[in-house]
Coordinates of C-alpha atoms and ligand atoms in Angstrom, one line a residue:
X1 CA -100.6 -39.8 -59.7
X2 CA -101.3 -36.7 -57.6
X3 CA -99.8 -33.5 -59.0
X4 CA -96.5 -32.7 -57.3
X5 CA -95.8 -29.3 -55.7
X6 CA -92.1 -29.1 -55.0
X7 CA -91.0 -26.7 -52.2
X8 CA -87.4 -27.7 -51.8
X9 CA -85.0 -25.1 -50.3
X10 CA -82.4 -25.9 -52.9
X11 CA -81.8 -27.4 -55.4
X12 CA -85.2 -26.1 -56.2
X13 CA -88.1 -26.4 -58.6
X14 CA -87.5 -25.3 -62.2
X15 CA -90.3 -23.8 -64.3
X16 CA -92.1 -26.7 -66.0
X17 CA -91.8 -25.1 -69.5
X18 CA -88.0 -24.9 -69.0
X19 CA -87.8 -28.5 -68.1
X20 CA -89.8 -29.4 -71.2
X21 CA -87.5 -27.3 -73.4
X22 CA -84.4 -28.9 -71.8
X23 CA -85.9 -32.4 -72.3
X24 CA -86.1 -31.7 -76.1
X25 CA -82.7 -30.1 -76.1
X26 CA -81.0 -33.1 -74.5
X27 CA -81.7 -35.0 -77.7
X28 CA -80.6 -32.3 -80.1
X29 CA -79.8 -28.7 -79.1
X30 CA -78.4 -27.3 -82.3
X31 CA -80.2 -29.0 -85.1
X32 CA -77.2 -31.1 -85.8
X33 CA -77.9 -34.2 -83.7
X34 CA -75.6 -33.1 -80.9
X35 CA -76.7 -31.9 -77.5
X36 CA -75.5 -29.2 -75.1
X37 CA -74.2 -32.1 -72.9
X38 CA -71.7 -33.0 -75.6
X39 CA -70.8 -29.9 -77.5
X40 CA -67.2 -28.7 -77.3
X41 CA -66.8 -25.6 -75.2
X42 CA -64.7 -24.2 -78.0
X43 CA -67.4 -24.6 -80.7
X44 CA -69.2 -21.7 -82.2
X45 CA -72.5 -23.3 -80.9
X46 CA -71.3 -23.1 -77.3
X47 CA -69.9 -19.6 -77.8
X48 CA -73.5 -18.6 -78.7
X49 CA -75.0 -20.4 -75.7
X50 CA -72.5 -18.6 -73.5
X51 CA -73.0 -15.2 -75.0
X52 CA -76.7 -15.6 -74.8
X53 CA -76.6 -16.5 -71.1
X54 CA -74.5 -13.4 -70.3
X55 CA -76.7 -11.1 -72.4
X56 CA -80.0 -12.3 -70.9
X57 CA -78.6 -12.0 -67.3
X58 CA -77.6 -8.4 -68.1
X59 CA -81.0 -7.5 -69.5
X60 CA -83.1 -9.3 -67.0
X61 CA -81.2 -8.0 -64.0
X62 CA -80.8 -4.5 -65.5
X63 CA -77.1 -4.7 -64.7
X64 CA -75.6 -1.2 -65.4
X65 CA -72.5 -0.6 -67.6
X66 CA -70.5 0.0 -64.4
X67 CA -70.5 -3.7 -63.7
X68 CA -69.2 -6.8 -65.4
X69 CA -70.9 -10.2 -65.5
X70 CA -69.3 -13.6 -65.5
X71 CA -70.1 -17.2 -64.8
X72 CA -67.8 -19.5 -62.7
X73 CA -68.0 -23.0 -61.7
X74 CA -68.2 -23.2 -57.8
X75 CA -71.1 -22.7 -55.4
X76 CA -71.5 -19.9 -53.0
X77 CA -69.3 -21.3 -50.3
X78 CA -66.3 -21.1 -52.6
X79 CA -67.0 -17.4 -53.2
X80 CA -66.9 -16.9 -49.4
X81 CA -63.2 -17.8 -49.8
X82 CA -62.4 -16.5 -53.2
X83 CA -63.5 -13.0 -52.8
X84 CA -61.2 -12.3 -49.9
X85 CA -57.8 -12.3 -51.7
X86 CA -59.3 -10.4 -54.6
X87 CA -60.9 -7.6 -52.7
X88 CA -58.6 -7.4 -49.6
X89 CA -55.2 -8.3 -48.2
X90 CA -54.4 -10.0 -44.9
X91 CA -54.7 -7.5 -42.1
X92 CA -57.4 -5.5 -43.8
X93 CA -60.7 -4.9 -42.0
X94 CA -63.9 -6.3 -43.4
X95 CA -67.4 -6.0 -42.0
X96 CA -70.0 -8.8 -42.0
X97 CA -73.4 -9.5 -40.6
X98 CA -74.0 -12.9 -39.1
X99 CA -77.6 -13.6 -40.0
X100 CA -77.8 -17.3 -40.5
X101 CA -76.2 -20.6 -41.4
X102 CA -74.5 -19.3 -44.6
X103 CA -73.6 -15.9 -43.3
X104 CA -72.0 -17.6 -40.3
X105 CA -69.8 -19.7 -42.5
X106 CA -68.9 -16.6 -44.6
X107 CA -67.7 -14.9 -41.4
X108 CA -65.7 -18.0 -40.3
X109 CA -63.9 -18.0 -43.7
X110 CA -63.1 -14.3 -43.4
X111 CA -61.7 -14.9 -39.9
X112 CA -59.7 -17.9 -41.0
X113 CA -58.2 -15.8 -43.9
X114 CA -56.4 -13.4 -41.5
X115 CA -58.6 -10.4 -42.1
X116 CA -59.9 -8.4 -39.2
X117 CA -63.6 -9.2 -39.2
X118 CA -66.0 -6.7 -37.6
X119 CA -69.4 -8.5 -37.1
X120 CA -71.6 -5.4 -37.2
X121 CA -74.8 -7.4 -36.5
X122 CA -74.9 -10.7 -34.8
X123 CA -78.2 -12.5 -35.0
X124 CA -77.1 -15.6 -32.9
X125 CA -78.5 -17.7 -31.5
X126 CA -82.1 -17.4 -32.9
X127 CA -81.6 -15.4 -36.1
X128 CA -85.1 -14.1 -36.0
X129 CA -84.1 -10.5 -37.0
X130 CA -81.6 -8.7 -39.3
X131 CA -81.1 -5.7 -37.1
X132 CA -81.2 -2.0 -37.9
X133 CA -78.6 -1.0 -40.4
X134 CA -78.5 2.7 -39.2
X135 CA -77.3 1.4 -35.9
X136 CA -74.4 -0.7 -37.2
X137 CA -70.9 0.5 -36.3
X138 CA -69.0 -0.1 -39.5
X139 CA -65.3 0.8 -39.2
X140 CA -64.5 3.6 -41.5
X141 CA -61.6 1.7 -43.1
X142 CA -63.6 -1.5 -43.7
X143 CA -63.0 -2.7 -47.3
X144 CA -66.6 -3.8 -47.6
X145 CA -69.7 -4.9 -45.8
X146 CA -70.8 -8.4 -46.6
X147 CA -74.5 -9.1 -46.5
X148 CA -76.5 -12.3 -47.0
X149 CA -79.6 -10.9 -48.5
X150 CA -81.9 -13.9 -47.9
X151 CA -81.3 -16.4 -45.2
X152 CA -82.7 -19.7 -46.4
X153 CA -82.6 -21.7 -43.2
X154 CA -84.2 -19.1 -40.8
X155 CA -86.5 -17.5 -43.4
X156 CA -85.3 -13.9 -43.0
X157 CA -84.6 -11.3 -45.7
X158 CA -84.0 -7.6 -45.8
X159 CA -87.2 -5.8 -46.9
X160 CA -84.9 -3.4 -48.6
X161 CA -81.2 -4.1 -49.2
X162 CA -79.4 -1.8 -46.8
X163 CA -77.6 1.1 -48.5
X164 CA -76.2 4.5 -47.9
X165 CA -73.9 3.1 -45.2
X166 CA -70.8 4.7 -46.6
X167 CA -69.2 1.4 -47.4
X168 CA -69.0 -0.9 -50.5
X169 CA -71.3 -3.9 -50.4
X170 CA -70.6 -7.5 -51.1
X171 CA -73.9 -9.3 -51.5
X172 CA -74.5 -13.1 -51.3
X173 CA -77.7 -13.2 -53.4
X174 CA -77.7 -17.0 -53.9
X175 CA -81.3 -17.1 -52.8
X176 CA -82.5 -13.7 -53.8
X177 CA -81.1 -12.8 -57.2
X178 CA -83.7 -12.4 -59.9
X179 CA -86.5 -11.6 -57.5
X180 CA -85.7 -8.1 -56.3
X181 CA -85.0 -4.9 -58.0
X182 CA -83.5 -2.8 -55.2
X183 CA -79.8 -3.5 -55.7
X184 CA -77.9 -0.3 -54.9
X185 CA -75.6 -0.6 -57.9
X186 CA -73.3 2.3 -57.3
X187 CA -72.2 1.0 -53.9
X188 CA -72.3 -2.7 -54.8
X189 CA -68.7 -4.0 -55.3
X190 CA -69.6 -7.6 -55.8
X191 CA -72.6 -9.9 -56.1
X192 CA -72.3 -13.7 -56.3
X193 CA -75.2 -16.2 -56.6
X194 CA -74.8 -19.9 -57.0
X195 CA -77.4 -21.4 -59.3
X196 CA -80.2 -23.8 -58.2
X197 CA -82.5 -21.5 -56.3
X198 CA -84.1 -18.7 -58.2
X199 CA -82.3 -19.7 -61.4
X200 CA -80.5 -22.5 -63.0
X201 CA -79.2 -25.8 -61.6
X202 CA -76.2 -26.5 -59.4
X203 CA -72.8 -26.3 -61.0
X204 CA -72.2 -22.6 -61.7
X205 CA -72.4 -19.2 -60.1
X206 CA -73.2 -15.8 -61.5
X207 CA -70.8 -13.1 -60.4
X208 CA -71.4 -9.4 -61.0
X209 CA -68.5 -7.2 -60.2
X210 CA -68.0 -3.4 -60.4
X211 CA -65.4 -2.5 -63.0
X212 CA -63.1 -0.6 -60.6
X213 CA -63.2 -3.6 -58.2
X214 CA -62.4 -6.0 -61.0
X215 CA -59.4 -3.9 -62.0
X216 CA -58.2 -3.6 -58.5
X217 CA -58.5 -7.3 -58.0
X218 CA -55.8 -8.1 -60.5
X219 CA -52.8 -6.9 -58.5
X220 CA -54.4 -8.0 -55.2
X221 CA -55.0 -11.6 -56.4
X222 CA -51.3 -11.7 -57.5
X223 CA -50.0 -10.2 -54.4
X224 CA -52.1 -12.6 -52.3
X225 CA -50.8 -15.5 -54.5
X226 CA -54.3 -16.6 -55.5
X227 CA -53.9 -19.0 -58.5
X228 CA -54.8 -17.3 -61.8
X229 CA -57.4 -19.9 -62.6
X230 CA -59.3 -19.0 -59.5
X231 CA -59.5 -15.3 -60.1
X232 CA -62.5 -13.4 -61.3
X233 CA -60.4 -11.4 -63.7
X234 CA -59.2 -14.6 -65.5
X235 CA -62.9 -15.8 -65.9
X236 CA -63.8 -12.3 -67.1
X237 CA -61.0 -12.1 -69.6
X238 CA -61.9 -15.5 -71.0
X239 CA -65.6 -14.6 -71.3
X240 CA -66.3 -17.3 -68.7
X241 CA -64.7 -19.9 -70.9
X242 CA -61.3 -20.1 -69.1
X243 CA -61.2 -23.9 -69.2
X244 CA -64.0 -26.4 -69.8
X245 CA -66.9 -24.6 -68.1
X246 CA -70.0 -26.2 -66.6
X247 CA -71.7 -25.9 -70.0
X248 CA -75.0 -27.4 -69.2
X249 CA -75.6 -25.5 -65.9
X250 CA -74.7 -22.2 -67.6
X251 CA -77.1 -23.1 -70.4
X252 CA -79.8 -23.9 -67.9
X253 CA -79.2 -20.6 -66.1
X254 CA -79.6 -18.8 -69.5
X255 CA -82.8 -20.7 -70.2
X256 CA -84.4 -19.9 -66.8
X257 CA -83.4 -16.2 -67.3
X258 CA -85.0 -16.3 -70.7
X259 CA -88.2 -17.8 -69.2
X260 CA -88.3 -15.0 -66.6
X261 CA -87.9 -12.4 -69.3
X262 CA -90.7 -13.9 -71.3
X263 CA -92.9 -14.0 -68.2
X264 CA -92.6 -10.3 -67.7
X265 CA -89.1 -9.7 -66.3
X266 CA -87.6 -8.9 -63.0
X267 CA -90.5 -6.7 -61.8
X268 CA -92.9 -9.5 -62.5
X269 CA -90.7 -12.1 -60.7
X270 CA -90.6 -9.8 -57.7
X271 CA -94.4 -9.2 -57.8
X272 CA -95.0 -13.0 -57.9
X273 CA -92.6 -13.7 -55.1
X274 CA -94.3 -11.2 -52.9
X275 CA -97.7 -12.5 -53.9
X276 CA -96.8 -16.1 -53.1
X277 CA -95.3 -15.1 -49.8
X278 CA -98.4 -13.1 -48.9
X279 CA -100.6 -16.2 -49.4
X280 CA -98.5 -18.2 -47.0
X281 CA -98.0 -15.5 -44.4
X282 CA -101.7 -14.7 -44.6
X283 CA -102.4 -18.2 -43.3
X284 CA -99.6 -18.0 -40.7
X285 CA -101.2 -14.8 -39.4
X286 CA -104.6 -16.3 -38.9
X287 CA -103.3 -18.2 -35.9
X288 CA -102.5 -21.9 -35.0
X289 CA -99.3 -21.5 -37.0
X290 CA -96.4 -19.5 -35.5
X291 CA -94.0 -17.7 -37.8
X292 CA -90.4 -18.0 -36.8
X293 CA -88.8 -14.7 -37.9
X294 CA -90.0 -11.3 -36.7
X295 CA -92.5 -9.9 -39.2
X296 CA -90.4 -7.1 -40.8
X297 CA -87.7 -9.6 -41.7
X298 CA -89.8 -12.3 -43.3
X299 CA -88.3 -13.9 -46.4
X300 CA -90.1 -13.8 -49.7
X301 CA -88.9 -17.3 -50.6
X302 CA -88.5 -19.4 -47.4
X303 CA -91.5 -19.6 -45.1
X304 CA -90.5 -20.9 -41.7
X305 CA -93.1 -21.6 -39.1
X306 CA -94.2 -24.2 -36.6
X307 CA -97.3 -25.8 -35.3
X308 CA -98.3 -26.0 -31.6
X309 CA -96.5 -29.3 -31.1
X310 CA -93.7 -31.3 -32.8
X311 CA -96.2 -34.1 -33.3
X312 CA -98.4 -31.7 -35.3
X313 CA -95.4 -30.5 -37.3
X314 CA -94.7 -34.1 -38.3
X315 CA -98.4 -34.8 -39.1
X316 CA -98.5 -31.6 -41.2
X317 CA -95.5 -32.8 -43.2
X318 CA -97.0 -36.3 -43.6
X319 CA -100.5 -35.2 -44.7
X320 CA -99.0 -32.6 -47.1
X321 CA -96.9 -35.3 -48.7
X322 CA -100.1 -37.3 -49.3
X323 CA -101.4 -34.3 -51.3
X324 CA -98.2 -34.0 -53.3
X325 CA -96.8 -31.1 -51.3
X326 CA -93.2 -32.1 -50.9
X327 CA -90.0 -31.0 -49.1
X328 CA -91.4 -28.8 -46.4
X329 CA -89.7 -30.2 -43.3
X330 CA -87.8 -27.6 -41.4
X331 CA -84.0 -27.5 -41.2
X332 CA -82.6 -30.1 -38.8
X333 CA -81.5 -27.5 -36.3
X334 CA -84.7 -25.3 -36.3
X335 CA -87.4 -28.0 -36.7
X336 CA -90.9 -27.0 -37.6
X337 CA -91.8 -26.3 -41.2
X338 CA -89.9 -24.6 -44.0
X339 CA -91.7 -24.2 -47.3
X340 CA -89.6 -22.6 -50.1
X341 CA -91.0 -20.9 -53.2
X342 CA -88.4 -19.6 -55.6
X343 CA -89.1 -18.2 -59.1
X344 CA -89.7 -21.7 -60.5
X345 CA -92.6 -22.4 -58.1
X346 CA -96.0 -21.5 -59.7
X347 CA -98.7 -19.3 -58.1
X348 CA -100.9 -22.4 -58.4
X349 CA -98.5 -24.3 -56.1
X350 CA -98.5 -21.5 -53.7
X351 CA -102.4 -21.4 -53.6
X352 CA -102.5 -25.2 -53.2
X353 CA -100.2 -24.9 -50.2
X354 CA -102.1 -22.0 -48.6
X355 CA -105.4 -24.0 -49.0
X356 CA -103.7 -27.0 -47.4
X357 CA -102.7 -24.8 -44.4
X358 CA -106.2 -23.6 -44.1
X359 CA -107.7 -27.1 -44.2
X360 CA -105.2 -28.5 -41.8
X361 CA -106.0 -25.7 -39.3
X362 CA -109.7 -26.4 -39.6
X363 CA -109.1 -30.1 -39.0
X364 CA -106.6 -30.0 -36.1
X365 CA -106.7 -26.4 -34.8
Ligands
PLP1 C1 -78.0 -22.0 -50.6 C2 -77.2 -20.8 -50.2 C3 -75.8 -20.9 -50.0 C4 -75.1 -22.2 -50.3 O1 -74.8 -22.3 -51.6 P1 -73.8 -23.4 -52.2 O2 -73.7 -23.1 -53.6 O3 -74.3 -24.8 -51.8 O4 -72.4 -23.2 -51.5 C5 -75.1 -19.8 -49.6 N1 -75.7 -18.6 -49.4 C6 -77.0 -18.5 -49.5 C7 -77.7 -17.1 -49.3 C8 -77.8 -19.6 -49.9 O5 -79.1 -19.4 -50.1

């Protein structure tokens, strides 16, 4: 069988050593003939798994003491809704950027919630740039500015996370957590990231919340009649074991964070992401291929480009599949090619893909 290089936009490739470790653990995780799939969430074994996952997240991401960490079930879209009644009340003003498919849904949820939504940057319809933060007109009374740090569908990402804008940030880092070290902590109110891209598997989210924001969320959630079991404070107070948690996804998140730590940590993950991206964009910039986003906004994880014709796009996908390069078809609305390389994709896979781009250009260009 040809070796597989898996470039799925999400759920995405896990590091092979983590999959091997998990395969062993599925038979016996705790040396007592019981696996993480079965262990009681009230057992001391699971308490250790849970504590380890929190601790490694804190270490790897260098989360300062000003912020708390918790795991919830839910994906990112649930957080679009859940954060509103915990950080704001109806009638409050919130600022958003509309930079892609996910950001657009986040804006729609905020609008539906009765908040006054100021879209300070609107990338529609092409979503090829992320704008110029210094030009954004953020209302002075805005409770926060919501940013989608990486846009998986259109392949755009802030080269630096905007900061110094005089407003608290809420960051959707679902496809960028654990690959960048420029989080402006002091002004970051909330970060959420659902698992299955740079870390973990689907089924849980990592939430990082500034302490004063968490405290303020308690009365707000009550006043806004959010059910207690949906509140960040309840998850935090219960150390993320409020009710039966997604034990396995949280364990896998912890295992992938541990792998990243052993591989050299956050700085190394960031360096590798940029190195893998440079290999692909290097090929794009040699011609024949046309990159979709404007250059300063290129994503370090999702490489979106097209070939001269739709027929060549399809041929590229088909020939790549023959060589084991999988899941690179563009999103249904954008067409073209989208190749995604999160932390679990090896440098070798990136090199293989870049070589394939080169060979395909030579043959058909
Ligand atoms: C993948 C992705 C989402 C969607 O995540 P779900 O957990 O499926 O809701 C949202 N935002 C960003 C930035 C993403 O990359």
